[in-house]
């Protein structure tokens, strides 16, 4: 791997690392040389080799304070923070309950604010000693850029993640903090969340007699859905010094669907 993409001598935290895109990201960052700490409400999968594991509800401010104290105590630094944990509760606008809407806002969006607030002191001190500074990568969604049917609460929460990221990038730059902030907008058909989306469309009456779900998103120019693993390169790039002059950007990983 070219040195600029290497994550040697860095410490990374990945939330939602028990499965899907978070699992693939934790493994990918470790392969790139980072000391990775995974976090999730679920237990660590036995096949994931990481430096540490935190049982963390990302919607809990107290949980974030404890997590940062643990990382500071064990490692004394944090270079890369990947806010990946997320949930979806599919429903039409008419049928979206306030409880579901608020839960998606709490887990998907409020968590990112709590995370950045809690991690700032460590990210600042670690970023000052690293070319390109430290890096926050917030996992949003294409739904957070253009909306998605039967996913109003989810799309709203991911739009919040997107603009919170851009705002933090500008603000930290103006304040002189050595921290870059970017968002990634994935498309991965091989995760539990992707299954939940297909099930949501089926419940909305968009299933076909053959059990397939009608294509309702934009056509994918590359002609196939993506895999969790295919988001990892984008995240490594944004965590590494290869992206030392990149902040406030939206990296879309969707086979060209949004092109
Ligand atoms: N799969 C896709 O096509 C797709 C598309 C766009 C965006 N995303 C985003 O990518 C991220 C990962 O999605 P995925 O497809 O891997 O989903 P997934 O459901 O497979 O994994 C989500 C992970 O987050 C964890 N999690 C959920 N609530 C949590 C909480 N309160 N605290 C800590 N961990 C929690 C889950 O336990 C799980 O391990 C999400 O933010 C999702 O919105 C996914």
PDB file of C-alpha atoms and ligand atoms in Angstrom:
ATOM      1  CA  UNK A   1       0.000   0.000   0.000  1.00  0.00           C
ATOM      2  CA  UNK A   2       1.322   3.518  -0.805  1.00  0.00           C
ATOM      3  CA  UNK A   3       2.450   5.249   2.411  1.00  0.00           C
ATOM      4  CA  UNK A   4      -0.152   8.012   2.063  1.00  0.00           C
ATOM      5  CA  UNK A   5      -2.928   5.398   2.371  1.00  0.00           C
ATOM      6  CA  UNK A   6      -1.314   3.599   5.291  1.00  0.00           C
ATOM      7  CA  UNK A   7      -2.882   3.963   8.728  1.00  0.00           C
ATOM      8  CA  UNK A   8       0.146   2.769  10.699  1.00  0.00           C
ATOM      9  CA  UNK A   9       0.463   4.312  14.159  1.00  0.00           C
ATOM     10  CA  UNK A  10      -3.169   5.481  14.171  1.00  0.00           C
ATOM     11  CA  UNK A  11      -6.038   4.587  16.479  1.00  0.00           C
ATOM     12  CA  UNK A  12      -9.518   4.322  14.942  1.00  0.00           C
ATOM     13  CA  UNK A  13     -13.000   3.910  16.356  1.00  0.00           C
ATOM     14  CA  UNK A  14     -15.746   2.395  14.187  1.00  0.00           C
ATOM     15  CA  UNK A  15     -19.341   2.314  15.450  1.00  0.00           C
ATOM     16  CA  UNK A  16     -21.835  -0.298  14.293  1.00  0.00           C
ATOM     17  CA  UNK A  17     -18.892  -2.656  13.736  1.00  0.00           C
ATOM     18  CA  UNK A  18     -20.717  -5.909  14.536  1.00  0.00           C
ATOM     19  CA  UNK A  19     -21.908  -6.438  10.973  1.00  0.00           C
ATOM     20  CA  UNK A  20     -22.400  -4.955   7.498  1.00  0.00           C
ATOM     21  CA  UNK A  21     -20.485  -1.861   6.416  1.00  0.00           C
ATOM     22  CA  UNK A  22     -19.125  -1.265   9.947  1.00  0.00           C
ATOM     23  CA  UNK A  23     -17.698  -4.775  10.162  1.00  0.00           C
ATOM     24  CA  UNK A  24     -16.077  -4.438   6.721  1.00  0.00           C
ATOM     25  CA  UNK A  25     -14.701  -1.012   7.695  1.00  0.00           C
ATOM     26  CA  UNK A  26     -13.206  -2.218  10.987  1.00  0.00           C
ATOM     27  CA  UNK A  27     -11.485  -5.070   9.157  1.00  0.00           C
ATOM     28  CA  UNK A  28     -10.307  -2.773   6.345  1.00  0.00           C
ATOM     29  CA  UNK A  29      -8.851  -0.131   8.679  1.00  0.00           C
ATOM     30  CA  UNK A  30      -7.038  -2.861  10.630  1.00  0.00           C
ATOM     31  CA  UNK A  31      -5.628  -4.254   7.352  1.00  0.00           C
ATOM     32  CA  UNK A  32      -4.425  -0.721   6.530  1.00  0.00           C
ATOM     33  CA  UNK A  33      -2.412  -0.726   9.768  1.00  0.00           C
ATOM     34  CA  UNK A  34      -4.691   1.062  12.240  1.00  0.00           C
ATOM     35  CA  UNK A  35      -5.336  -0.062  15.817  1.00  0.00           C
ATOM     36  CA  UNK A  36      -9.090  -0.438  15.570  1.00  0.00           C
ATOM     37  CA  UNK A  37     -11.630  -0.253  18.336  1.00  0.00           C
ATOM     38  CA  UNK A  38     -15.061  -1.513  17.337  1.00  0.00           C
ATOM     39  CA  UNK A  39     -18.266  -0.400  19.046  1.00  0.00           C
ATOM     40  CA  UNK A  40     -21.820  -1.663  18.844  1.00  0.00           C
ATOM     41  CA  UNK A  41     -24.863  -2.540  20.947  1.00  0.00           C
ATOM     42  CA  UNK A  42     -24.142  -6.106  19.831  1.00  0.00           C
ATOM     43  CA  UNK A  43     -21.244  -8.296  20.986  1.00  0.00           C
ATOM     44  CA  UNK A  44     -18.044  -8.497  18.940  1.00  0.00           C
ATOM     45  CA  UNK A  45     -18.280 -11.129  16.208  1.00  0.00           C
ATOM     46  CA  UNK A  46     -15.664 -13.808  16.880  1.00  0.00           C
ATOM     47  CA  UNK A  47     -14.250 -13.541  13.349  1.00  0.00           C
ATOM     48  CA  UNK A  48     -13.430  -9.825  13.702  1.00  0.00           C
ATOM     49  CA  UNK A  49      -9.829  -9.196  14.828  1.00  0.00           C
ATOM     50  CA  UNK A  50      -9.684  -5.748  16.452  1.00  0.00           C
ATOM     51  CA  UNK A  51      -7.657  -4.143  19.214  1.00  0.00           C
ATOM     52  CA  UNK A  52     -10.636  -3.422  21.451  1.00  0.00           C
ATOM     53  CA  UNK A  53     -14.429  -3.615  21.628  1.00  0.00           C
ATOM     54  CA  UNK A  54     -16.898  -1.294  23.332  1.00  0.00           C
ATOM     55  CA  UNK A  55     -20.531  -2.078  23.981  1.00  0.00           C
ATOM     56  CA  UNK A  56     -21.874   1.365  23.196  1.00  0.00           C
ATOM     57  CA  UNK A  57     -25.326   2.736  22.449  1.00  0.00           C
ATOM     58  CA  UNK A  58     -24.392   5.616  20.164  1.00  0.00           C
ATOM     59  CA  UNK A  59     -27.516   7.544  21.212  1.00  0.00           C
ATOM     60  CA  UNK A  60     -26.238   7.779  24.800  1.00  0.00           C
ATOM     61  CA  UNK A  61     -24.222  10.862  25.804  1.00  0.00           C
ATOM     62  CA  UNK A  62     -22.975   9.025  28.891  1.00  0.00           C
ATOM     63  CA  UNK A  63     -21.946   6.067  26.742  1.00  0.00           C
ATOM     64  CA  UNK A  64     -19.843   8.398  24.572  1.00  0.00           C
ATOM     65  CA  UNK A  65     -18.167   9.982  27.600  1.00  0.00           C
ATOM     66  CA  UNK A  66     -17.263   6.529  28.963  1.00  0.00           C
ATOM     67  CA  UNK A  67     -16.027   5.357  25.549  1.00  0.00           C
ATOM     68  CA  UNK A  68     -13.702   8.333  25.153  1.00  0.00           C
ATOM     69  CA  UNK A  69     -12.369   7.957  28.707  1.00  0.00           C
ATOM     70  CA  UNK A  70     -11.622   4.283  27.952  1.00  0.00           C
ATOM     71  CA  UNK A  71      -9.814   5.125  24.683  1.00  0.00           C
ATOM     72  CA  UNK A  72      -7.799   7.906  26.297  1.00  0.00           C
ATOM     73  CA  UNK A  73      -6.826   5.624  29.157  1.00  0.00           C
ATOM     74  CA  UNK A  74      -5.820   2.682  26.925  1.00  0.00           C
ATOM     75  CA  UNK A  75      -4.406   4.413  23.862  1.00  0.00           C
ATOM     76  CA  UNK A  76      -3.995   8.111  24.672  1.00  0.00           C
ATOM     77  CA  UNK A  77      -5.074   9.113  21.183  1.00  0.00           C
ATOM     78  CA  UNK A  78      -7.757   8.892  18.494  1.00  0.00           C
ATOM     79  CA  UNK A  79      -6.944   9.600  14.842  1.00  0.00           C
ATOM     80  CA  UNK A  80      -9.982   8.328  12.942  1.00  0.00           C
ATOM     81  CA  UNK A  81     -13.614   8.281  14.032  1.00  0.00           C
ATOM     82  CA  UNK A  82     -16.095   6.471  11.773  1.00  0.00           C
ATOM     83  CA  UNK A  83     -19.695   7.117  12.799  1.00  0.00           C
ATOM     84  CA  UNK A  84     -21.367   4.234  11.005  1.00  0.00           C
ATOM     85  CA  UNK A  85     -24.014   2.798  13.379  1.00  0.00           C
ATOM     86  CA  UNK A  86     -27.520   3.307  12.064  1.00  0.00           C
ATOM     87  CA  UNK A  87     -31.074   2.028  11.920  1.00  0.00           C
ATOM     88  CA  UNK A  88     -34.005   2.226   9.530  1.00  0.00           C
ATOM     89  CA  UNK A  89     -37.731   1.979  10.260  1.00  0.00           C
ATOM     90  CA  UNK A  90     -39.500   1.907   6.905  1.00  0.00           C
ATOM     91  CA  UNK A  91     -42.949   3.492   6.601  1.00  0.00           C
ATOM     92  CA  UNK A  92     -44.853   5.867   4.350  1.00  0.00           C
ATOM     93  CA  UNK A  93     -45.089   9.495   5.477  1.00  0.00           C
ATOM     94  CA  UNK A  94     -48.735   8.824   6.449  1.00  0.00           C
ATOM     95  CA  UNK A  95     -47.820   5.878   8.641  1.00  0.00           C
ATOM     96  CA  UNK A  96     -44.555   7.060  10.196  1.00  0.00           C
ATOM     97  CA  UNK A  97     -44.968   7.169  13.969  1.00  0.00           C
ATOM     98  CA  UNK A  98     -43.390   9.964  15.956  1.00  0.00           C
ATOM     99  CA  UNK A  99     -41.673   7.328  18.122  1.00  0.00           C
ATOM    100  CA  UNK A 100     -39.962   5.747  15.075  1.00  0.00           C
ATOM    101  CA  UNK A 101     -39.056   9.153  13.632  1.00  0.00           C
ATOM    102  CA  UNK A 102     -37.481  10.223  16.916  1.00  0.00           C
ATOM    103  CA  UNK A 103     -35.612   6.936  17.307  1.00  0.00           C
ATOM    104  CA  UNK A 104     -34.025   7.305  13.857  1.00  0.00           C
ATOM    105  CA  UNK A 105     -33.095  10.911  14.624  1.00  0.00           C
ATOM    106  CA  UNK A 106     -31.550   9.815  17.949  1.00  0.00           C
ATOM    107  CA  UNK A 107     -29.552   6.814  16.691  1.00  0.00           C
ATOM    108  CA  UNK A 108     -28.583   8.150  13.253  1.00  0.00           C
ATOM    109  CA  UNK A 109     -28.211  11.906  13.738  1.00  0.00           C
ATOM    110  CA  UNK A 110     -28.032  12.947  17.410  1.00  0.00           C
ATOM    111  CA  UNK A 111     -25.379  10.251  17.867  1.00  0.00           C
ATOM    112  CA  UNK A 112     -23.102  12.037  15.414  1.00  0.00           C
ATOM    113  CA  UNK A 113     -23.325  15.289  17.375  1.00  0.00           C
ATOM    114  CA  UNK A 114     -22.680  13.452  20.666  1.00  0.00           C
ATOM    115  CA  UNK A 115     -19.798  11.547  19.125  1.00  0.00           C
ATOM    116  CA  UNK A 116     -18.055  14.603  17.701  1.00  0.00           C
ATOM    117  CA  UNK A 117     -18.504  16.527  20.964  1.00  0.00           C
ATOM    118  CA  UNK A 118     -17.114  13.706  23.087  1.00  0.00           C
ATOM    119  CA  UNK A 119     -14.208  12.947  20.742  1.00  0.00           C
ATOM    120  CA  UNK A 120     -13.043  16.534  20.101  1.00  0.00           C
ATOM    121  CA  UNK A 121     -10.337  16.736  22.800  1.00  0.00           C
ATOM    122  CA  UNK A 122      -8.640  13.495  21.677  1.00  0.00           C
ATOM    123  CA  UNK A 123      -9.073  14.259  17.971  1.00  0.00           C
ATOM    124  CA  UNK A 124      -7.561  17.716  18.462  1.00  0.00           C
ATOM    125  CA  UNK A 125      -4.466  16.496  20.285  1.00  0.00           C
ATOM    126  CA  UNK A 126      -3.937  13.545  17.912  1.00  0.00           C
ATOM    127  CA  UNK A 127      -4.627  15.638  14.808  1.00  0.00           C
ATOM    128  CA  UNK A 128      -2.024  18.234  15.802  1.00  0.00           C
ATOM    129  CA  UNK A 129       0.655  15.557  15.540  1.00  0.00           C
ATOM    130  CA  UNK A 130      -0.415  14.101  12.200  1.00  0.00           C
ATOM    131  CA  UNK A 131      -0.090  15.370   8.612  1.00  0.00           C
ATOM    132  CA  UNK A 132      -3.629  16.073   7.402  1.00  0.00           C
ATOM    133  CA  UNK A 133      -4.920  16.067  10.979  1.00  0.00           C
ATOM    134  CA  UNK A 134      -7.342  13.594  12.436  1.00  0.00           C
ATOM    135  CA  UNK A 135     -10.398  12.486  10.498  1.00  0.00           C
ATOM    136  CA  UNK A 136     -14.099  12.058  11.161  1.00  0.00           C
ATOM    137  CA  UNK A 137     -16.035  10.032   8.600  1.00  0.00           C
ATOM    138  CA  UNK A 138     -19.799  10.119   9.055  1.00  0.00           C
ATOM    139  CA  UNK A 139     -21.796   7.501   7.195  1.00  0.00           C
ATOM    140  CA  UNK A 140     -24.832   9.181   5.672  1.00  0.00           C
ATOM    141  CA  UNK A 141     -26.765   7.793   2.700  1.00  0.00           C
ATOM    142  CA  UNK A 142     -27.899   8.719  -0.799  1.00  0.00           C
ATOM    143  CA  UNK A 143     -31.311   9.037   0.906  1.00  0.00           C
ATOM    144  CA  UNK A 144     -29.779  11.890   2.905  1.00  0.00           C
ATOM    145  CA  UNK A 145     -29.057  13.753  -0.344  1.00  0.00           C
ATOM    146  CA  UNK A 146     -32.186  13.124  -2.429  1.00  0.00           C
ATOM    147  CA  UNK A 147     -34.725  11.436  -0.106  1.00  0.00           C
ATOM    148  CA  UNK A 148     -36.193   7.949  -0.534  1.00  0.00           C
ATOM    149  CA  UNK A 149     -39.805   6.745  -0.627  1.00  0.00           C
ATOM    150  CA  UNK A 150     -41.119   4.996   2.501  1.00  0.00           C
ATOM    151  CA  UNK A 151     -38.044   6.217   4.384  1.00  0.00           C
ATOM    152  CA  UNK A 152     -38.956   9.766   5.435  1.00  0.00           C
ATOM    153  CA  UNK A 153     -37.550   9.567   8.963  1.00  0.00           C
ATOM    154  CA  UNK A 154     -34.427   7.778   7.769  1.00  0.00           C
ATOM    155  CA  UNK A 155     -33.823  10.262   4.933  1.00  0.00           C
ATOM    156  CA  UNK A 156     -34.317  13.204   7.317  1.00  0.00           C
ATOM    157  CA  UNK A 157     -31.861  11.735   9.815  1.00  0.00           C
ATOM    158  CA  UNK A 158     -29.258  11.084   7.096  1.00  0.00           C
ATOM    159  CA  UNK A 159     -29.710  14.601   5.678  1.00  0.00           C
ATOM    160  CA  UNK A 160     -28.927  15.813   9.209  1.00  0.00           C
ATOM    161  CA  UNK A 161     -25.754  13.685   9.226  1.00  0.00           C
ATOM    162  CA  UNK A 162     -24.737  15.142   5.867  1.00  0.00           C
ATOM    163  CA  UNK A 163     -25.134  18.798   6.857  1.00  0.00           C
ATOM    164  CA  UNK A 164     -23.774  18.292  10.363  1.00  0.00           C
ATOM    165  CA  UNK A 165     -20.635  16.927   8.679  1.00  0.00           C
ATOM    166  CA  UNK A 166     -20.287  19.851   6.271  1.00  0.00           C
ATOM    167  CA  UNK A 167     -20.920  22.339   9.068  1.00  0.00           C
ATOM    168  CA  UNK A 168     -18.364  20.693  11.358  1.00  0.00           C
ATOM    169  CA  UNK A 169     -15.792  20.720   8.517  1.00  0.00           C
ATOM    170  CA  UNK A 170     -16.245  24.471   8.016  1.00  0.00           C
ATOM    171  CA  UNK A 171     -16.395  25.264  11.715  1.00  0.00           C
ATOM    172  CA  UNK A 172     -13.335  23.203  12.687  1.00  0.00           C
ATOM    173  CA  UNK A 173     -11.423  24.761   9.786  1.00  0.00           C
ATOM    174  CA  UNK A 174     -12.282  28.295  10.925  1.00  0.00           C
ATOM    175  CA  UNK A 175     -11.425  27.427  14.522  1.00  0.00           C
ATOM    176  CA  UNK A 176      -8.066  25.998  13.445  1.00  0.00           C
ATOM    177  CA  UNK A 177      -8.824  22.514  14.754  1.00  0.00           C
ATOM    178  CA  UNK A 178      -6.657  19.875  13.016  1.00  0.00           C
ATOM    179  CA  UNK A 179      -9.690  17.717  12.224  1.00  0.00           C
ATOM    180  CA  UNK A 180     -11.200  16.945   8.817  1.00  0.00           C
ATOM    181  CA  UNK A 181     -14.857  15.908   8.543  1.00  0.00           C
ATOM    182  CA  UNK A 182     -16.404  14.157   5.543  1.00  0.00           C
ATOM    183  CA  UNK A 183     -19.469  12.052   4.823  1.00  0.00           C
ATOM    184  CA  UNK A 184     -19.811   8.822   2.845  1.00  0.00           C
ATOM    185  CA  UNK A 185     -23.043   7.910   1.069  1.00  0.00           C
ATOM    186  CA  UNK A 186     -23.121   4.151   0.468  1.00  0.00           C
ATOM    187  CA  UNK A 187     -25.204   1.612  -1.347  1.00  0.00           C
ATOM    188  CA  UNK A 188     -24.729  -1.967  -0.147  1.00  0.00           C
ATOM    189  CA  UNK A 189     -27.236  -4.706  -0.851  1.00  0.00           C
ATOM    190  CA  UNK A 190     -25.618  -7.377   1.319  1.00  0.00           C
ATOM    191  CA  UNK A 191     -26.375  -6.034   4.813  1.00  0.00           C
ATOM    192  CA  UNK A 192     -29.129  -6.527   7.362  1.00  0.00           C
ATOM    193  CA  UNK A 193     -30.281  -2.975   6.675  1.00  0.00           C
ATOM    194  CA  UNK A 194     -30.597  -3.733   2.960  1.00  0.00           C
ATOM    195  CA  UNK A 195     -32.799  -6.728   3.883  1.00  0.00           C
ATOM    196  CA  UNK A 196     -34.879  -4.433   6.115  1.00  0.00           C
ATOM    197  CA  UNK A 197     -35.357  -2.033   3.187  1.00  0.00           C
ATOM    198  CA  UNK A 198     -36.472  -4.841   0.847  1.00  0.00           C
ATOM    199  CA  UNK A 199     -38.893  -6.040   3.542  1.00  0.00           C
ATOM    200  CA  UNK A 200     -40.199  -2.481   3.958  1.00  0.00           C
ATOM    201  CA  UNK A 201     -40.916  -2.184   0.239  1.00  0.00           C
ATOM    202  CA  UNK A 202     -42.658  -5.553   0.299  1.00  0.00           C
ATOM    203  CA  UNK A 203     -44.865  -4.386   3.182  1.00  0.00           C
ATOM    204  CA  UNK A 204     -45.626  -1.211   1.220  1.00  0.00           C
ATOM    205  CA  UNK A 205     -47.058  -3.422  -1.542  1.00  0.00           C
ATOM    206  CA  UNK A 206     -44.083  -3.109  -3.879  1.00  0.00           C
ATOM    207  CA  UNK A 207     -43.302  -6.828  -3.961  1.00  0.00           C
ATOM    208  CA  UNK A 208     -43.869  -8.827  -7.139  1.00  0.00           C
ATOM    209  CA  UNK A 209     -45.543 -12.220  -7.421  1.00  0.00           C
ATOM    210  CA  UNK A 210     -42.079 -13.796  -7.730  1.00  0.00           C
ATOM    211  CA  UNK A 211     -41.063 -12.451  -4.319  1.00  0.00           C
ATOM    212  CA  UNK A 212     -38.748  -9.826  -5.841  1.00  0.00           C
ATOM    213  CA  UNK A 213     -39.098  -6.167  -5.001  1.00  0.00           C
ATOM    214  CA  UNK A 214     -39.858  -3.673  -7.755  1.00  0.00           C
ATOM    215  CA  UNK A 215     -36.844  -1.433  -8.529  1.00  0.00           C
ATOM    216  CA  UNK A 216     -37.822   1.885  -7.044  1.00  0.00           C
ATOM    217  CA  UNK A 217     -34.499   3.679  -6.753  1.00  0.00           C
ATOM    218  CA  UNK A 218     -32.566   5.293  -9.591  1.00  0.00           C
ATOM    219  CA  UNK A 219     -31.160   2.756 -12.088  1.00  0.00           C
ATOM    220  CA  UNK A 220     -27.564   1.791 -11.333  1.00  0.00           C
ATOM    221  CA  UNK A 221     -25.327   2.516 -14.358  1.00  0.00           C
ATOM    222  CA  UNK A 222     -22.860  -0.147 -13.201  1.00  0.00           C
ATOM    223  CA  UNK A 223     -25.706  -2.637 -13.482  1.00  0.00           C
ATOM    224  CA  UNK A 224     -25.440  -4.298 -10.079  1.00  0.00           C
ATOM    225  CA  UNK A 225     -25.977  -3.462  -6.412  1.00  0.00           C
ATOM    226  CA  UNK A 226     -22.967  -2.745  -4.209  1.00  0.00           C
ATOM    227  CA  UNK A 227     -21.363  -4.727  -1.404  1.00  0.00           C
ATOM    228  CA  UNK A 228     -20.477  -3.587   2.120  1.00  0.00           C
ATOM    229  CA  UNK A 229     -16.788  -4.162   1.321  1.00  0.00           C
ATOM    230  CA  UNK A 230     -16.977  -1.748  -1.596  1.00  0.00           C
ATOM    231  CA  UNK A 231     -17.400   1.198   0.798  1.00  0.00           C
ATOM    232  CA  UNK A 232     -14.198   0.495   2.679  1.00  0.00           C
ATOM    233  CA  UNK A 233     -11.737   2.039   0.203  1.00  0.00           C
ATOM    234  CA  UNK A 234     -13.568   5.371   0.357  1.00  0.00           C
ATOM    235  CA  UNK A 235     -13.434   5.335   4.161  1.00  0.00           C
ATOM    236  CA  UNK A 236      -9.724   4.394   4.280  1.00  0.00           C
ATOM    237  CA  UNK A 237      -8.987   7.208   1.840  1.00  0.00           C
ATOM    238  CA  UNK A 238     -10.810   9.771   4.002  1.00  0.00           C
ATOM    239  CA  UNK A 239      -9.082   8.487   7.169  1.00  0.00           C
ATOM    240  CA  UNK A 240      -5.621   8.529   5.633  1.00  0.00           C
ATOM    241  CA  UNK A 241      -3.204  11.335   4.823  1.00  0.00           C
ATOM    242  CA  UNK A 242      -3.941  10.683   1.131  1.00  0.00           C
ATOM    243  CA  UNK A 243      -6.952  12.955   1.727  1.00  0.00           C
ATOM    244  CA  UNK A 244      -5.007  15.574   3.743  1.00  0.00           C
ATOM    245  CA  UNK A 245      -6.658  18.466   1.829  1.00  0.00           C
ATOM    246  CA  UNK A 246     -10.195  16.997   1.719  1.00  0.00           C
ATOM    247  CA  UNK A 247     -12.798  18.182   4.191  1.00  0.00           C
ATOM    248  CA  UNK A 248     -16.528  18.888   3.981  1.00  0.00           C
ATOM    249  CA  UNK A 249     -17.004  16.597   1.006  1.00  0.00           C
ATOM    250  CA  UNK A 250     -19.637  13.942   0.247  1.00  0.00           C
ATOM    251  CA  UNK A 251     -18.179  10.753  -1.160  1.00  0.00           C
ATOM    252  CA  UNK A 252     -20.920   8.833  -2.961  1.00  0.00           C
ATOM    253  CA  UNK A 253     -20.355   5.083  -3.374  1.00  0.00           C
ATOM    254  CA  UNK A 254     -23.342   3.953  -5.432  1.00  0.00           C
ATOM    255  CA  UNK A 255     -22.303   2.453  -8.779  1.00  0.00           C
ATOM    256  CA  UNK A 256     -23.268   5.745 -10.450  1.00  0.00           C
ATOM    257  CA  UNK A 257     -26.957   5.804  -9.408  1.00  0.00           C
ATOM    258  CA  UNK A 258     -26.762   9.465  -8.370  1.00  0.00           C
ATOM    259  CA  UNK A 259     -24.711  10.515 -11.391  1.00  0.00           C
TER     260      UNK A 259
HETATM  261  N1  LIG B   1     -26.656  -0.845   3.309  1.00  0.00           N
HETATM  262  C1  LIG B   1     -26.890   0.229   2.582  1.00  0.00           C
HETATM  263  O1  LIG B   1     -27.241   0.143   1.396  1.00  0.00           O
HETATM  264  C2  LIG B   1     -26.718   1.589   3.140  1.00  0.00           C
HETATM  265  C3  LIG B   1     -27.010   2.663   2.293  1.00  0.00           C
HETATM  266  C4  LIG B   1     -26.836   3.941   2.764  1.00  0.00           C
HETATM  267  C5  LIG B   1     -26.365   4.151   4.055  1.00  0.00           C
HETATM  268  N2  LIG B   1     -26.104   3.102   4.862  1.00  0.00           N
HETATM  269  C6  LIG B   1     -25.631   3.393   6.211  1.00  0.00           C
HETATM  270  O2  LIG B   1     -24.491   2.615   6.495  1.00  0.00           O
HETATM  271  C7  LIG B   1     -24.434   2.340   7.888  1.00  0.00           C
HETATM  272  C8  LIG B   1     -24.280   0.837   8.116  1.00  0.00           C
HETATM  273  O3  LIG B   1     -25.393   0.192   7.530  1.00  0.00           O
HETATM  274  P1  LIG B   1     -25.446  -1.384   7.251  1.00  0.00           P
HETATM  275  O4  LIG B   1     -26.101  -1.526   5.948  1.00  0.00           O
HETATM  276  O5  LIG B   1     -24.142  -1.997   7.508  1.00  0.00           O
HETATM  277  O6  LIG B   1     -26.527  -1.788   8.390  1.00  0.00           O
HETATM  278  P2  LIG B   1     -26.579  -3.007   9.433  1.00  0.00           P
HETATM  279  O7  LIG B   1     -27.963  -2.966   9.995  1.00  0.00           O
HETATM  280  O8  LIG B   1     -26.101  -4.252   8.818  1.00  0.00           O
HETATM  281  O9  LIG B   1     -25.523  -2.567  10.553  1.00  0.00           O
HETATM  282  C9  LIG B   1     -25.773  -1.505  11.442  1.00  0.00           C
HETATM  283  C10 LIG B   1     -24.966  -1.728  12.711  1.00  0.00           C
HETATM  284  O10 LIG B   1     -25.245  -0.636  13.607  1.00  0.00           O
HETATM  285  C11 LIG B   1     -25.481  -1.187  14.916  1.00  0.00           C
HETATM  286  N3  LIG B   1     -26.334  -0.298  15.702  1.00  0.00           N
HETATM  287  C12 LIG B   1     -27.640  -0.032  15.524  1.00  0.00           C
HETATM  288  N4  LIG B   1     -28.088   0.791  16.495  1.00  0.00           N
HETATM  289  C13 LIG B   1     -27.028   1.062  17.295  1.00  0.00           C
HETATM  290  C14 LIG B   1     -26.841   1.844  18.460  1.00  0.00           C
HETATM  291  N5  LIG B   1     -27.860   2.531  19.035  1.00  0.00           N
HETATM  292  N6  LIG B   1     -25.610   1.904  19.021  1.00  0.00           N
HETATM  293  C15 LIG B   1     -24.569   1.209  18.493  1.00  0.00           C
HETATM  294  N7  LIG B   1     -24.679   0.432  17.388  1.00  0.00           N
HETATM  295  C16 LIG B   1     -25.902   0.361  16.805  1.00  0.00           C
HETATM  296  C17 LIG B   1     -26.159  -2.521  14.636  1.00  0.00           C
HETATM  297  O11 LIG B   1     -26.124  -3.383  15.779  1.00  0.00           O
HETATM  298  C18 LIG B   1     -25.360  -3.022  13.445  1.00  0.00           C
HETATM  299  O12 LIG B   1     -24.214  -3.733  13.845  1.00  0.00           O
HETATM  300  C19 LIG B   1     -25.727   2.912   8.496  1.00  0.00           C
HETATM  301  O13 LIG B   1     -25.481   4.190   9.053  1.00  0.00           O
HETATM  302  C20 LIG B   1     -26.623   3.035   7.291  1.00  0.00           C
HETATM  303  O14 LIG B   1     -27.618   4.015   7.468  1.00  0.00           O
HETATM  304  C21 LIG B   1     -26.277   1.820   4.444  1.00  0.00           C
END
